[in-house]
Coordinates of C-alpha atoms and ligand atoms in Angstrom, one line a residue:
X1 CA -19.4 8.5 -5.5
X2 CA -17.4 11.1 -4.1
X3 CA -14.6 13.0 -4.8
X4 CA -11.3 13.6 -3.2
X5 CA -9.0 16.7 -3.3
X6 CA -5.5 16.0 -2.4
X7 CA -3.7 18.8 -0.4
X8 CA -0.7 16.8 0.3
X9 CA -1.9 15.3 3.5
X10 CA 0.3 11.7 4.7
X11 CA -3.3 11.0 5.4
X12 CA -5.2 11.3 2.1
X13 CA -5.0 8.0 0.7
X14 CA -6.6 6.7 4.2
X15 CA -9.8 8.8 3.8
X16 CA -10.2 7.5 0.5
X17 CA -9.7 3.6 2.4
X18 CA -12.0 3.8 4.9
X19 CA -14.6 5.5 2.3
X20 CA -14.1 2.7 0.3
X21 CA -14.1 0.6 3.6
X22 CA -17.7 1.8 4.0
X23 CA -19.0 1.0 0.4
X24 CA -18.5 4.0 -1.1
X25 CA -16.7 4.2 -4.4
X26 CA -14.4 7.3 -4.2
X27 CA -11.3 8.8 -6.1
X28 CA -8.4 11.0 -5.0
X29 CA -7.2 13.6 -7.4
X30 CA -4.5 16.7 -6.3
X31 CA -5.8 19.7 -5.7
X32 CA -5.2 21.9 -8.8
X33 CA -7.9 19.4 -11.1
X34 CA -8.9 21.4 -13.8
X35 CA -12.6 22.5 -12.7
X36 CA -14.5 21.2 -15.7
X37 CA -12.7 18.0 -14.1
X38 CA -14.2 18.4 -10.6
X39 CA -17.7 19.1 -12.1
X40 CA -17.3 16.0 -15.1
X41 CA -16.6 13.8 -12.3
X42 CA -20.2 14.3 -10.8
X43 CA -19.3 13.7 -7.4
X44 CA -22.3 13.2 -4.7
X45 CA -19.7 15.2 -2.3
X46 CA -16.3 16.6 -2.2
X47 CA -14.1 15.8 0.6
X48 CA -10.7 18.3 1.2
X49 CA -7.5 16.9 2.3
X50 CA -5.4 18.1 5.3
X51 CA -2.2 19.1 4.1
X52 CA 2.0 20.4 4.7
X53 CA 0.8 24.0 3.9
X54 CA 0.4 27.0 5.8
X55 CA -3.5 29.1 3.8
X56 CA -1.6 32.4 5.3
X57 CA 1.4 32.0 3.2
X58 CA 1.2 33.1 -0.7
X59 CA 0.3 30.9 -3.8
X60 CA -0.9 28.6 -0.9
X61 CA -2.6 25.8 -2.5
X62 CA -6.8 26.3 -2.8
X63 CA -10.0 24.5 -3.6
X64 CA -11.1 25.2 -7.2
X65 CA -14.1 27.9 -6.5
X66 CA -16.4 25.0 -8.3
X67 CA -16.4 23.0 -5.6
X68 CA -18.6 25.6 -3.6
X69 CA -20.7 25.8 -6.3
X70 CA -22.3 22.5 -7.4
X71 CA -24.3 22.7 -4.5
X72 CA -22.9 19.1 -3.1
X73 CA -21.9 18.4 0.5
X74 CA -18.1 19.3 1.4
X75 CA -16.3 18.2 4.4
X76 CA -12.9 20.2 4.9
X77 CA -9.9 18.0 7.2
X78 CA -7.7 20.2 8.6
X79 CA -5.9 22.2 6.1
X80 CA -9.4 21.0 4.2
X81 CA -11.1 23.1 6.8
X82 CA -8.8 25.8 6.7
X83 CA -9.0 27.1 3.1
X84 CA -12.8 26.1 3.2
X85 CA -13.2 28.9 6.0
X86 CA -10.6 31.0 3.9
X87 CA -11.8 30.4 0.8
X88 CA -15.7 31.3 2.0
X89 CA -14.7 34.4 4.0
X90 CA -13.2 33.7 7.3
X91 CA -10.5 34.0 9.0
X92 CA -7.1 31.2 9.4
X93 CA -4.5 32.5 12.1
X94 CA -1.1 30.8 13.0
X95 CA -1.9 29.7 16.1
X96 CA 0.6 30.6 18.9
X97 CA -0.2 26.7 20.7
X98 CA 0.7 24.1 17.6
X99 CA -1.6 20.6 18.4
X100 CA -0.2 16.8 17.6
X101 CA -1.6 13.8 18.4
X102 CA -4.6 13.0 20.9
X103 CA -7.2 15.8 21.7
X104 CA -10.3 16.0 23.8
X105 CA -12.6 17.6 21.5
X106 CA -16.4 19.6 22.7
X107 CA -18.7 18.9 20.2
X108 CA -21.7 21.9 20.2
X109 CA -25.2 22.2 18.5
X110 CA -26.3 18.6 17.8
X111 CA -24.8 19.0 13.8
X112 CA -26.1 16.5 11.4
X113 CA -22.3 15.4 10.8
X114 CA -21.8 14.9 14.8
X115 CA -25.7 14.5 16.1
X116 CA -25.1 11.4 18.7
X117 CA -21.6 10.3 17.4
X118 CA -19.5 10.9 21.0
X119 CA -17.2 9.2 23.1
X120 CA -18.6 10.6 26.0
X121 CA -21.2 12.8 27.3
X122 CA -19.9 15.7 30.2
X123 CA -22.9 16.2 32.8
X124 CA -23.8 19.4 31.4
X125 CA -25.2 17.2 28.0
X126 CA -22.2 17.5 25.9
X127 CA -20.4 15.7 23.4
X128 CA -16.9 14.5 23.6
X129 CA -14.9 12.9 21.3
X130 CA -11.5 11.6 21.3
X131 CA -9.8 13.1 17.8
X132 CA -6.3 12.9 16.5
X133 CA -5.2 16.8 16.1
X134 CA -2.5 17.8 13.7
X135 CA -2.4 21.7 13.3
X136 CA -0.1 24.8 13.6
X137 CA -3.0 27.4 12.1
X138 CA -6.5 28.1 13.0
X139 CA -9.4 28.9 12.0
X140 CA -10.2 32.2 14.0
X141 CA -13.7 33.6 12.6
X142 CA -16.1 31.6 11.2
X143 CA -17.4 32.7 7.4
X144 CA -20.4 33.8 7.2
X145 CA -23.8 31.4 7.2
X146 CA -21.9 28.5 9.7
X147 CA -21.5 28.3 12.9
X148 CA -19.8 26.3 15.7
X149 CA -19.5 22.7 15.4
X150 CA -16.6 21.5 17.7
X151 CA -13.4 22.7 19.9
X152 CA -10.5 22.2 22.2
X153 CA -8.9 24.5 25.0
X154 CA -6.2 25.6 22.2
X155 CA -8.3 25.5 19.4
X156 CA -11.9 27.5 19.8
X157 CA -12.8 26.3 16.6
X158 CA -12.1 23.2 15.8
X159 CA -15.1 21.6 13.5
X160 CA -17.7 24.5 12.1
X161 CA -21.0 23.6 10.0
X162 CA -23.2 25.5 7.3
X163 CA -25.9 22.5 7.8
X164 CA -27.9 25.1 4.8
X165 CA -25.6 24.2 2.4
X166 CA -23.8 21.0 4.2
X167 CA -19.9 22.5 3.9
X168 CA -18.7 20.8 6.9
X169 CA -15.1 21.7 8.7
X170 CA -13.0 19.7 11.1
X171 CA -9.7 20.6 12.2
X172 CA -8.7 17.1 13.4
X173 CA -8.2 14.1 11.2
X174 CA -11.4 11.2 10.7
X175 CA -9.8 9.0 8.6
X176 CA -6.7 8.1 11.4
X177 CA -7.9 4.9 13.8
X178 CA -6.7 7.4 16.7
X179 CA -9.9 9.5 16.1
X180 CA -12.4 6.8 17.7
X181 CA -15.3 8.1 16.0
X182 CA -13.6 9.1 12.8
X183 CA -15.7 6.0 10.8
X184 CA -19.1 6.7 11.9
X185 CA -17.9 10.7 11.0
X186 CA -16.9 9.2 7.4
X187 CA -20.0 7.3 7.0
X188 CA -22.9 9.8 8.5
X189 CA -21.0 12.6 5.9
X190 CA -20.5 10.0 2.4
X191 CA -24.1 7.8 3.6
X192 CA -26.2 10.1 5.6
X193 CA -25.1 13.5 4.9
X194 CA -24.2 13.3 0.4
X195 CA -26.6 10.2 0.0
X196 CA -24.5 7.9 -1.8
X197 CA -25.3 4.3 -1.1
X198 CA -23.2 0.9 0.0
X199 CA -22.7 0.0 -3.4
X200 CA -19.5 -1.1 -3.4
X201 CA -18.6 -4.2 -1.9
X202 CA -16.4 -7.4 -3.8
X203 CA -18.7 -9.3 -5.3
X204 CA -19.7 -6.1 -7.5
X205 CA -16.0 -5.0 -7.5
X206 CA -15.5 -8.6 -9.4
X207 CA -19.0 -8.5 -11.8
X208 CA -18.2 -5.0 -12.6
X209 CA -14.7 -5.8 -13.5
X210 CA -15.9 -8.9 -15.6
X211 CA -18.0 -7.1 -17.5
X212 CA -15.2 -4.3 -18.1
X213 CA -13.0 -6.6 -19.5
X214 CA -15.2 -8.6 -21.4
X215 CA -16.0 -5.0 -23.5
X216 CA -12.9 -3.9 -23.7
X217 CA -10.9 -6.4 -25.2
X218 CA -14.0 -8.2 -26.9
X219 CA -11.9 -12.5 -27.8
X220 CA -8.7 -11.1 -28.7
X221 CA -5.8 -12.3 -27.0
X222 CA -4.2 -10.9 -23.6
X223 CA -1.1 -11.3 -21.9
X224 CA 0.1 -11.2 -17.9
X225 CA 3.7 -11.0 -16.6
X226 CA 2.7 -13.0 -13.9
X227 CA 5.1 -12.7 -10.9
X228 CA 3.0 -15.0 -8.3
X229 CA 2.7 -11.5 -6.3
X230 CA -0.8 -10.6 -4.4
X231 CA -1.4 -8.0 -7.2
X232 CA -0.2 -9.9 -10.9
X233 CA -1.5 -13.7 -9.2
X234 CA -4.9 -11.9 -8.8
X235 CA -5.6 -10.3 -12.0
X236 CA -4.5 -13.5 -13.6
X237 CA -7.6 -15.0 -11.5
X238 CA -9.8 -12.0 -12.4
X239 CA -9.2 -12.3 -16.5
X240 CA -9.0 -16.4 -16.0
X241 CA -12.7 -15.9 -14.8
X242 CA -13.6 -13.3 -17.4
X243 CA -12.0 -14.4 -20.9
X244 CA -10.7 -17.8 -20.2
X245 CA -8.2 -19.4 -22.5
X246 CA -8.2 -15.6 -23.9
X247 CA -5.2 -15.3 -21.4
X248 CA -1.7 -16.4 -21.4
X249 CA 0.7 -15.2 -18.1
X250 CA 4.1 -15.0 -19.1
X251 CA 6.4 -16.5 -15.9
X252 CA 10.1 -15.7 -15.5
X253 CA 11.6 -17.3 -13.3
X254 CA 15.2 -16.3 -12.7
X255 CA 16.6 -18.1 -10.4
X256 CA 16.0 -15.2 -7.3
X257 CA 13.1 -16.9 -6.2
X258 CA 12.1 -17.9 -2.7
X259 CA 12.2 -21.7 -1.9
X260 CA 10.2 -23.6 -4.6
X261 CA 8.1 -20.4 -5.4
X262 CA 8.4 -21.2 -9.1
X263 CA 7.2 -24.8 -9.1
X264 CA 4.3 -23.3 -6.7
X265 CA 3.2 -20.7 -9.0
X266 CA 3.0 -23.5 -12.2
X267 CA 1.0 -25.9 -9.4
X268 CA -1.7 -23.2 -8.9
X269 CA -1.9 -21.3 -12.0
X270 CA -1.0 -24.0 -14.5
X271 CA -2.3 -27.3 -12.9
X272 CA -5.2 -26.1 -10.7
X273 CA -6.8 -23.0 -12.2
X274 CA -6.1 -24.2 -15.7
X275 CA -4.5 -21.0 -16.6
X276 CA -2.0 -21.2 -20.1
X277 CA 1.0 -20.5 -17.9
X278 CA 4.7 -19.9 -20.3
X279 CA 7.4 -20.4 -17.2
X280 CA 10.3 -19.3 -18.7
X281 CA 13.5 -21.2 -16.5
X282 CA 16.2 -18.8 -17.1
X283 CA 18.3 -19.2 -13.9
X284 CA 21.1 -19.7 -15.7
X285 CA 21.0 -16.1 -17.6
X286 CA 20.3 -14.3 -15.0
X287 CA 23.5 -15.6 -13.0
X288 CA 25.7 -14.8 -15.9
X289 CA 24.7 -11.6 -16.2
X290 CA 25.0 -11.0 -12.7
X291 CA 28.4 -12.5 -12.3
X292 CA 31.3 -10.3 -10.7
X293 CA 28.6 -7.8 -10.1
X294 CA 28.6 -6.3 -6.4
X295 CA 26.8 -3.1 -6.5
X296 CA 23.0 -3.2 -5.5
X297 CA 22.1 -0.4 -7.8
X298 CA 24.1 -2.0 -10.8
X299 CA 22.2 -5.8 -9.5
X300 CA 19.3 -3.9 -10.0
X301 CA 19.6 -2.6 -12.9
X302 CA 20.9 -6.1 -14.2
X303 CA 18.2 -8.2 -13.1
X304 CA 15.5 -5.1 -14.9
X305 CA 16.7 -5.1 -18.3
X306 CA 16.9 -9.3 -18.1
X307 CA 13.6 -9.9 -17.2
X308 CA 12.8 -7.4 -19.7
X309 CA 14.7 -9.3 -22.3
X310 CA 12.9 -12.1 -21.5
X311 CA 9.6 -11.4 -21.5
X312 CA 10.2 -9.6 -24.4
X313 CA 11.5 -12.5 -26.2
X314 CA 8.7 -14.5 -24.7
X315 CA 5.8 -12.3 -25.0
X316 CA 7.4 -11.8 -29.1
X317 CA 6.5 -15.9 -29.3
X318 CA 2.3 -15.2 -28.9
X319 CA 0.8 -14.3 -32.1
X320 CA -1.8 -12.1 -31.9
X321 CA -1.8 -10.9 -28.6
X322 CA -3.4 -7.6 -28.9
X323 CA -3.9 -6.2 -24.5
X324 CA -0.6 -6.5 -22.2
X325 CA -2.5 -7.1 -18.9
X326 CA -0.8 -4.9 -15.9
X327 CA -0.9 -5.8 -11.7
X328 CA -1.4 -1.7 -11.7
X329 CA -2.9 -1.0 -8.0
X330 CA -4.9 2.5 -7.1
X331 CA -1.4 3.4 -4.8
X332 CA 1.0 3.2 -7.9
X333 CA -1.8 5.8 -9.7
X334 CA -1.9 8.2 -7.1
X335 CA 1.7 8.6 -6.3
X336 CA 2.9 8.9 -9.8
X337 CA -0.2 11.4 -10.6
X338 CA 0.6 13.8 -7.9
X339 CA -0.1 17.8 -8.5
X340 CA 0.3 19.6 -11.3
X341 CA 2.6 22.0 -9.9
X342 CA 4.7 19.2 -8.2
X343 CA 4.0 21.4 -4.5
X344 CA 1.5 19.1 -2.6
X345 CA 2.9 15.8 -3.0
X346 CA 6.7 14.7 -2.9
X347 CA 6.5 11.5 -5.4
X348 CA 7.7 8.2 -4.3
X349 CA 10.1 6.9 -7.3
X350 CA 9.1 3.2 -8.4
X351 CA 11.4 0.4 -8.0
X352 CA 9.8 -2.5 -9.7
X353 CA 11.2 -4.7 -12.2
X354 CA 9.7 -4.3 -14.7
X355 CA 8.2 -2.6 -17.9
X356 CA 6.3 -2.1 -20.9
X357 CA 7.7 -4.0 -23.8
X358 CA 9.0 -2.2 -26.5
X359 CA 8.1 -2.6 -30.5
X360 CA 4.9 -4.1 -29.4
X361 CA 2.1 -2.9 -30.5
X362 CA -0.3 -3.4 -27.7
X363 CA -2.6 -1.9 -25.1
X364 CA -2.5 -2.0 -21.9
X365 CA -5.3 -3.2 -20.1
X366 CA -4.8 -2.5 -15.7
X367 CA -8.0 -4.1 -14.0
X368 CA -7.1 -3.4 -10.4
X369 CA -6.1 -0.1 -11.5
X370 CA -9.1 2.0 -8.9
X371 CA -8.2 -0.4 -6.2
X372 CA -6.5 -0.3 -2.9
X373 CA -4.0 -3.4 -1.5
X374 CA -7.0 -4.6 1.0
X375 CA -9.7 -4.4 -1.8
X376 CA -7.5 -6.5 -4.1
X377 CA -6.8 -8.9 -1.2
X378 CA -10.3 -9.0 -0.7
X379 CA -11.1 -9.6 -4.4
X380 CA -8.4 -12.3 -4.9
X381 CA -9.7 -14.4 -1.8
X382 CA -13.2 -14.1 -3.3
X383 CA -11.3 -15.4 -6.5
X384 CA -10.9 -18.2 -5.1
X385 CA -6.4 -17.9 -4.5
X386 CA -5.6 -19.5 -1.1
X387 CA -5.4 -17.2 2.1
X388 CA -1.7 -18.0 2.5
X389 CA -0.8 -16.4 -0.9
X390 CA -3.1 -13.3 -0.7
X391 CA -1.5 -12.6 2.4
X392 CA 1.8 -13.2 2.2
X393 CA 4.5 -10.4 2.9
X394 CA 6.0 -8.6 -0.4
X395 CA 8.7 -9.7 -1.9
X396 CA 11.0 -7.0 -4.0
X397 CA 11.1 -7.5 -7.8
X398 CA 15.0 -8.5 -7.3
X399 CA 13.9 -11.0 -5.0
X400 CA 17.2 -13.0 -3.8
X401 CA 19.4 -11.0 -6.0
X402 CA 19.3 -8.3 -3.2
X403 CA 19.1 -10.2 -0.4
X404 CA 22.4 -11.9 -1.2
X405 CA 25.2 -9.2 -0.2
X406 CA 27.4 -8.6 -3.0
X407 CA 28.0 -11.1 -6.0
X408 CA 24.9 -13.4 -6.6
X409 CA 25.7 -17.0 -7.2
X410 CA 23.7 -19.7 -7.8
X411 CA 25.3 -21.6 -4.5
X412 CA 24.4 -19.0 -2.3
X413 CA 21.6 -18.2 -3.7
X414 CA 20.4 -22.4 -2.7
X415 CA 21.9 -22.0 0.9
X416 CA 19.5 -18.3 1.4
X417 CA 16.5 -20.4 -0.4
X418 CA 16.4 -22.9 2.9
X419 CA 17.6 -20.5 5.3
X420 CA 15.0 -18.4 4.4
X421 CA 12.6 -21.0 3.9
X422 CA 12.6 -22.6 8.0
X423 CA 12.6 -19.2 9.1
X424 CA 9.0 -18.4 7.3
X425 CA 7.9 -22.2 7.9
X426 CA 8.6 -21.3 11.9
X427 CA 7.1 -17.8 11.8
X428 CA 3.6 -19.1 10.5
X429 CA 4.0 -22.2 12.8
X430 CA 4.3 -19.5 15.9
X431 CA 1.6 -17.9 14.7
X432 CA 4.5 -14.5 14.1
X433 CA 3.5 -14.6 10.4
X434 CA 0.6 -12.7 10.2
X435 CA 2.0 -10.3 13.3
X436 CA 5.1 -9.3 11.4
X437 CA 5.0 -6.6 8.1
X438 CA 7.9 -8.4 6.4
X439 CA 10.3 -11.5 7.8
X440 CA 13.1 -12.8 5.6
X441 CA 16.7 -14.1 6.0
X442 CA 19.8 -12.8 4.4
X443 CA 23.4 -14.2 2.7
X444 CA 26.5 -12.6 4.1
X445 CA 29.0 -13.8 2.0
X446 CA 31.5 -14.5 5.0
X447 CA 32.7 -16.7 6.5
X448 CA 32.8 -17.4 10.5
X449 CA 34.0 -20.5 12.7
X450 CA 31.9 -22.3 14.4
X451 CA 32.6 -26.0 15.6
X452 CA 30.3 -29.2 15.4
X453 CA 30.9 -32.2 17.0
X454 CA 34.3 -32.1 17.9
X455 CA 35.4 -31.0 14.5
X456 CA 35.7 -26.8 13.5
X457 CA 34.1 -25.5 10.9
X458 CA 34.4 -22.2 8.3
X459 CA 31.3 -21.3 6.8
X460 CA 28.7 -18.6 5.8
X461 CA 26.4 -16.1 8.1
X462 CA 22.4 -15.8 7.4
X463 CA 20.9 -12.2 9.0
X464 CA 17.2 -12.7 10.0
X465 CA 15.2 -8.9 9.2
X466 CA 11.5 -8.7 10.4
X467 CA 10.1 -6.1 10.6
X468 CA 6.7 -4.6 11.6
X469 CA 5.7 -1.2 9.2
X470 CA 2.3 0.4 8.1
X471 CA 3.4 1.9 4.9
X472 CA 7.2 0.9 4.5
X473 CA 8.6 4.2 4.5
X474 CA 9.1 3.9 8.1
X475 CA 9.5 -0.2 10.2
X476 CA 10.6 -1.2 13.7
X477 CA 12.5 -4.3 13.9
X478 CA 10.4 -6.9 15.1
X479 CA 10.6 -7.8 18.9
X480 CA 10.4 -11.5 18.4
X481 CA 10.5 -14.0 21.5
X482 CA 13.6 -15.2 22.5
X483 CA 12.7 -19.0 22.8
X484 CA 11.4 -18.4 18.9
X485 CA 14.7 -16.9 17.7
X486 CA 16.6 -19.8 19.4
X487 CA 14.6 -22.3 18.0
X488 CA 15.3 -20.8 14.5
X489 CA 18.8 -20.6 14.9
X490 CA 19.3 -24.0 16.1
X491 CA 17.2 -25.3 13.4
X492 CA 18.9 -23.2 10.3
X493 CA 23.0 -24.1 11.9
X494 CA 21.7 -27.9 12.5
X495 CA 19.9 -28.2 9.1
X496 CA 22.0 -26.2 6.6
X497 CA 25.0 -27.4 6.4
X498 CA 27.1 -24.1 5.2
X499 CA 26.1 -22.1 7.2
X500 CA 27.8 -21.3 10.9
X501 CA 26.2 -18.9 12.3
X502 CA 22.7 -17.0 12.6
X503 CA 22.2 -13.5 13.5
X504 CA 19.1 -11.0 14.3
X505 CA 19.1 -7.5 12.3
X506 CA 17.5 -5.5 15.2
X507 CA 18.2 -1.8 12.5
X508 CA 14.9 -0.1 12.6
X509 CA 13.8 1.9 9.3
X510 CA 15.2 4.5 9.1
X511 CA 17.9 5.4 9.5
X512 CA 18.5 1.5 8.0
X513 CA 16.4 -0.7 5.4
X514 CA 14.2 -3.0 5.6
X515 CA 16.3 -4.8 2.6
X516 CA 20.3 -4.7 3.1
X517 CA 21.3 -3.5 -0.2
Ligands
XMP601 P1 13.8 -0.7 1.7 O1 14.5 -1.4 1.5 O2 13.8 0.7 1.2 O3 12.5 -1.0 1.4 O4 13.5 -0.2 2.8 C1 11.2 -1.1 1.3 C2 10.0 -1.9 0.5 O5 10.4 -2.5 -0.7 C3 11.2 -3.0 -1.0 N1 11.8 -3.7 -2.0 C4 11.5 -3.5 -3.5 N2 10.9 -3.6 -4.0 N3 12.1 -3.6 -6.3 C5 11.3 -3.7 -5.5 O6 10.0 -4.3 -6.5 C6 13.6 -3.8 -5.5 O7 14.4 -2.7 -6.2 C7 12.8 -3.0 -4.1 N4 13.8 -2.6 -3.3 C8 13.1 -3.0 -1.6 C9 11.0 -4.0 0.1 O8 11.0 -6.1 0.0 C10 10.4 -3.6 0.9 O9 8.7 -4.1 1.7

C-alpha cells in the first residue's frame, strides 16, 4: 500500500483516487502525522502532495524526516517536490514567472519514472509531455544525488530524480486528467517502482469487507439508518450479504422525499432483497414541527432534530442491538481529520442530517470508511443494486424541506414532487440525466397569473435547476436544450393544475448556491 502525505492541495484526493483506480490501496494522512505512524503504516511507497504554501516561508510544512529513511520510493508532486528538494539540500526560490495551466515539459535522461512515457518525441529524440502545471516557486538547485528529469522554458527543473534511492520530484500534477500521461506515470511509480500489486478490485473489496464485518460483529445484531441515498443503500446491501438477518434498517420517511421514494425504498430493500426495514411514517410530525418556520437554517435544524428523535425512538424499540452501521465514506474521513496544526487544510463543515443517538450503548461500524464515492458506486452495482439507484443525483438530507422556499406545507410538497418527477423523468428520457450532476425543481410560494382556455388562473411557480459540477463546491448551470425545457415546462403546466408558470435557473455557483435555500 501507498501512503500519501497531504500538504493541502485541492488535488490530494485525486492522487488517492488515481492510485486506487490503478488497483492499489492507499491512504491520505496530513503532513504533520506522527513519524512513528509513518513507519507503522508499512508503505511500499510514499507520495508527497502539492500544497498552497511556499517552502521558502517561515515554518512551512515539511515531510517527516523518516520518509526519506525508510528505503521506499518517494514521489514529490509540486509542493511535495519542492519540500523534498529543500529537505535534501537543494534550493527552492520564488520564481519571477508563475506558471498555471497547460505546459509542455521536455523529459531528460530516460529516467525510470518517465522512460517511454511521452505524448510526442522531438526530432532530437526527447520525449515531450503535455502537463498541468501550477506553481509560484521552483527548484533552482538539485539536491545531491539528483539529476534533471524534466524541464519547461520557465521552469528549468520541472522534474528531478535520484534513481538510486528511487526519489522523484515533479513540478506538474500527474493526478489531473489534463496531464495526459499522468495515469501512466502514477502507475509506473506505484506498480513498477514501489512494487505494489493490483489487488484493490471491487470483488476483493467486497470479500474483504464481508470478512471484516463478520469478524467484528460475530452473532450481534446491527442497526442501520437507511435513507435511500447511495451510501446507506450500499451499506445495507453489503451488511445483508455479510450477516443476513442480523441487520435491521430504520428508514425515516419524513414526507420530504421525492415522488414515491418511500415506497421505492421499501420495495427495493424489504421486498426484493428481503432486508428487515422498519419504516417510520412521520410526515405529519415533520409538517407540524415545520409549521410557521421560514428561515432556511432553522428549518434545517428542525428537520435534523426531529430526524434524530424519530431515529432514536425507533431504534430504542429494537432490543439487544450492539452495533450501529453508518455510511461514512473516505472523503468524509479525510475532510474531518485535517492537519494537527489546522494549517494544511480548510475543513469543510458537514451539513448532513442525522447523528449518533445519545444514551445508546452501541459501537459504530462503518464499512465504507475507506472508499471513495466511485468505489462505493461500483460496489453497489456489484452487490446487485440497480444502476439507476447507484448513480442517482445527490439529494440533501433535509430533502424537499430546502426546496420549498419559506414555510413548508404538505400541499406544497405534493405539488413539488409531481413537478420534480416530470423534470427528472424527461431528463432520463432525453438522455440528459447523466450529463447533469444534480437537477431538481424548486417550489416558489408566490402566485402568478396564467390563462387556460378562456379562464384566467392564478397559481404557483416552480423553478427548474440543473447544474454541472465535479465537486459541488463550484457549479455551472446546465445548458439544457431549449426544446427540452419547452417540453418539460409544457408538461408541468398542463399536468399540474396548481402550477401556472415554470422558470429555469441560470445562476452558477458561486455566487449562487446549488440549492435555493
Ligand atoms: P449548495 O446548495 O450548498 O449545495 O451549493 C451543495 C451540495 O450540498 C447539498 N446540500 C445538502 N446536503 N444537507 C445535505 O445533506 C443539507 O442541508 C444540504 N444543503 C445542500 C446540495 O444538494 C448539493 O449537492
